[in-house]
Every structure is written in C-alpha cells, then in structure tokens.
mmCIF file of C-alpha atoms in Angstrom:
data_model
loop_
_atom_site.group_PDB
_atom_site.id
_atom_site.type_symbol
_atom_site.label_atom_id
_atom_site.label_comp_id
_atom_site.label_asym_id
_atom_site.label_seq_id
_atom_site.Cartn_x
_atom_site.Cartn_y
_atom_site.Cartn_z
ATOM 1 C CA GLN I 133 -5.943 11.821 -0.181
ATOM 2 C CA VAL I 134 -3.900 10.503 2.748
ATOM 3 C CA GLN I 135 -3.032 12.922 5.445
ATOM 4 C CA LEU I 136 -0.522 12.394 8.481
ATOM 5 C CA VAL I 137 -0.878 14.801 11.321
ATOM 6 C CA GLU I 138 1.421 14.840 14.253
ATOM 7 C CA SER I 139 0.929 16.247 17.569
ATOM 8 C CA GLY I 140 2.674 16.346 20.983
ATOM 9 C CA GLY I 141 5.834 18.357 20.677
ATOM 10 C CA GLY I 142 7.027 21.289 22.581
ATOM 11 C CA LEU I 143 9.713 22.395 25.309
ATOM 12 C CA VAL I 144 10.747 20.323 27.833
ATOM 13 C CA GLN I 145 13.543 20.416 30.715
ATOM 14 C CA PRO I 146 16.129 17.749 30.614
ATOM 15 C CA GLY I 147 15.057 14.513 32.464
ATOM 16 C CA GLY I 148 11.282 15.343 31.200
ATOM 17 C CA SER I 149 8.863 13.687 29.312
ATOM 18 C CA LEU I 150 6.783 13.915 26.045
ATOM 19 C CA ARG I 151 4.348 11.747 24.028
ATOM 20 C CA LEU I 152 3.960 12.264 20.314
ATOM 21 C CA SER I 153 1.085 11.069 18.085
ATOM 22 C CA CYS I 154 0.729 10.824 14.523
ATOM 23 C CA ALA I 155 -2.840 9.685 12.874
ATOM 24 C CA ALA I 156 -3.353 8.913 9.228
ATOM 25 C CA SER I 157 -6.699 10.120 7.641
ATOM 26 C CA GLY I 158 -8.138 9.727 4.048
ATOM 27 C CA SER I 159 -8.358 6.745 1.528
ATOM 28 C CA ILE I 160 -6.285 3.857 3.294
ATOM 29 C CA PHE I 161 -7.027 0.120 2.694
ATOM 30 C CA SER I 162 -4.476 -0.692 5.575
ATOM 31 C CA ILE I 163 -1.086 0.585 7.294
ATOM 32 C CA GLY I 164 2.268 -1.337 7.304
ATOM 33 C CA ALA I 165 5.041 -0.486 9.246
ATOM 34 C CA MET I 166 5.248 3.260 11.114
ATOM 35 C CA GLY I 167 8.087 4.850 12.175
ATOM 36 C CA TRP I 168 9.499 8.021 13.953
ATOM 37 C CA TYR I 169 12.661 9.878 12.778
ATOM 38 C CA ARG I 170 13.999 13.102 13.588
ATOM 39 C CA GLN I 171 16.317 15.778 12.060
ATOM 40 C CA ALA I 172 18.543 18.180 14.158
ATOM 41 C CA PRO I 173 19.841 21.415 12.637
ATOM 42 C CA GLY I 174 22.947 20.758 10.499
ATOM 43 C CA LYS I 175 22.422 17.104 10.770
ATOM 44 C CA GLN I 176 21.068 14.216 8.775
ATOM 45 C CA ARG I 177 17.436 12.745 9.397
ATOM 46 C CA GLU I 178 18.029 9.723 11.441
ATOM 47 C CA LEU I 179 15.719 6.968 12.271
ATOM 48 C CA VAL I 180 14.156 6.794 16.006
ATOM 49 C CA ALA I 181 11.964 3.855 16.156
ATOM 50 C CA THR I 182 9.711 1.532 14.004
ATOM 51 C CA ILE I 183 6.931 -0.780 14.599
ATOM 52 C CA THR I 184 5.300 -3.349 12.616
ATOM 53 C CA ARG I 185 1.649 -4.106 11.652
ATOM 54 C CA GLY I 186 2.071 -7.090 14.299
ATOM 55 C CA GLY I 187 3.659 -4.962 16.936
ATOM 56 C CA SER I 188 7.322 -5.716 16.474
ATOM 57 C CA THR I 189 9.558 -2.727 17.262
ATOM 58 C CA SER I 190 13.053 -1.525 16.763
ATOM 59 C CA TYR I 191 14.908 1.283 18.209
ATOM 60 C CA ALA I 192 17.845 3.587 17.731
ATOM 61 C CA ASP I 193 20.835 2.847 20.317
ATOM 62 C CA SER I 194 20.685 6.396 21.428
ATOM 63 C CA VAL I 195 17.062 5.963 22.479
ATOM 64 C CA LYS I 196 16.866 2.495 23.795
ATOM 65 C CA GLY I 197 15.500 2.087 27.225
ATOM 66 C CA ARG I 198 13.799 5.681 27.089
ATOM 67 C CA PHE I 199 11.466 5.901 24.217
ATOM 68 C CA THR I 200 8.558 3.662 23.889
ATOM 69 C CA ILE I 201 6.850 3.400 20.240
ATOM 70 C CA SER I 202 3.135 1.663 19.949
ATOM 71 C CA ARG I 203 0.580 1.998 17.653
ATOM 72 C CA ASP I 204 -3.300 1.711 17.611
ATOM 73 C CA ASN I 205 -4.379 0.077 14.372
ATOM 74 C CA ALA I 206 -8.093 1.208 14.829
ATOM 75 C CA LYS I 207 -7.153 4.580 15.024
ATOM 76 C CA ASN I 208 -4.389 4.561 12.530
ATOM 77 C CA THR I 209 -2.208 6.189 14.831
ATOM 78 C CA VAL I 210 1.492 5.781 15.988
ATOM 79 C CA TYR I 211 2.610 7.032 19.259
ATOM 80 C CA LEU I 212 6.189 7.728 20.606
ATOM 81 C CA GLN I 213 6.680 8.048 24.269
ATOM 82 C CA MET I 214 9.850 9.705 25.483
ATOM 83 C CA ASN I 215 11.051 9.671 28.818
ATOM 84 C CA SER I 216 14.348 10.852 30.217
ATOM 85 C CA LEU I 217 14.868 13.451 27.340
ATOM 86 C CA LYS I 218 18.264 14.803 27.030
ATOM 87 C CA PRO I 219 19.263 18.190 25.037
ATOM 88 C CA ASP I 220 20.595 15.916 22.223
ATOM 89 C CA ASP I 221 16.969 14.637 21.698
ATOM 90 C CA THR I 222 16.321 18.172 20.371
ATOM 91 C CA ALA I 223 14.895 17.911 16.914
ATOM 92 C CA VAL I 224 12.014 18.080 14.463
ATOM 93 C CA TYR I 225 10.395 14.739 14.736
ATOM 94 C CA LEU I 226 8.353 13.104 11.701
ATOM 95 C CA CYS I 227 6.216 10.000 11.308
ATOM 96 C CA LYS I 228 6.323 7.844 8.339
ATOM 97 C CA PHE I 229 3.676 5.441 7.444
ATOM 98 C CA GLU I 230 3.469 2.417 4.595
ATOM 99 C CA ILE I 231 -0.067 3.315 3.574
ATOM 100 C CA TYR I 232 -1.515 0.476 1.449
ATOM 101 C CA ARG I 233 -4.625 1.952 -0.611
ATOM 102 C CA THR I 234 -4.702 -1.492 -2.294
ATOM 103 C CA SER I 235 -3.714 -4.856 -0.950
ATOM 104 C CA TYR I 236 -0.666 -5.175 -2.972
ATOM 105 C CA ALA I 237 1.118 -2.143 -2.827
ATOM 106 C CA TYR I 238 2.063 0.449 -0.246
ATOM 107 C CA ILE I 239 3.248 4.370 -0.768
ATOM 108 C CA GLU I 240 5.422 6.080 1.952
ATOM 109 C CA TYR I 241 3.965 9.061 3.689
ATOM 110 C CA TRP I 242 5.364 11.541 5.828
ATOM 111 C CA GLY I 243 4.075 13.641 8.618
ATOM 112 C CA GLN I 244 4.831 17.561 8.591
ATOM 113 C CA GLY I 245 7.084 17.320 11.626
ATOM 114 C CA THR I 246 6.725 18.359 15.373
ATOM 115 C CA GLN I 247 9.568 20.220 16.947
ATOM 116 C CA VAL I 248 11.010 19.047 20.347
ATOM 117 C CA THR I 249 13.098 20.999 22.234
ATOM 118 C CA VAL I 250 14.914 19.782 25.585
ATOM 119 C CA SER I 251 16.463 22.679 27.375
ATOM 120 C CA SER I 252 16.505 23.849 30.853
#
C-alpha cells in the first residue's frame, strides 16, 4: 500500500555530480524522518544522510561538505545532491522513510535501490 520509488542513479566520472530522488506514494498519513543509505559490494549498509520532518539534517563524515539531503513534504519526496563524487561513493543507494499511516505509529519503508557508479 506504500511504495518508495527512487531515481537519478547512473555512471559518473570522478568529480562529477548526481541528484537522487525518492518519492513515496500510497496510503500515507504523514512522513517522519527520511534517509539515504548505501551498500557497496562486500560491505555493510551504511547511513549516508538523514533529514527530519522539520528539516534538521545529519551526514556521514565521509560525505560531509559534498552531499546535501533535502525534502519536499508536499511531494513526499527526498533528494540527495551528490557533488565531488569519488570512486569510493560507488554503491547501491537506498532511501528509507518513517511512514505514518495513523497519527501515533510509523513503519519503516525502503526503496528498491539505485546504482551509483563513479568511474573514469
């Protein structure tokens, strides 16, 4: 009943930029925190950035100053602007939302993932 659809991944050269989007649809009362995670082959999934409903953000040290997370509450969408990309940023990027289907409890939903490859 709730779907998260990601877009914006692809192949980019080192130093380049990409913008990821993740939009939620379905039976939604409201959305709490939104976040981006990534998982590279053979590595554990790691948190990249989060944003609260009020707009407070946090970032992994490895992306601070290069990535920016933002959200559009009217569109149920979160964005990740990625600049100065490095080969180490290569991974599948996944979004996660806290979806409230009632006013008092939320369920975490994940997107399907979008591949980001940084290579020359």
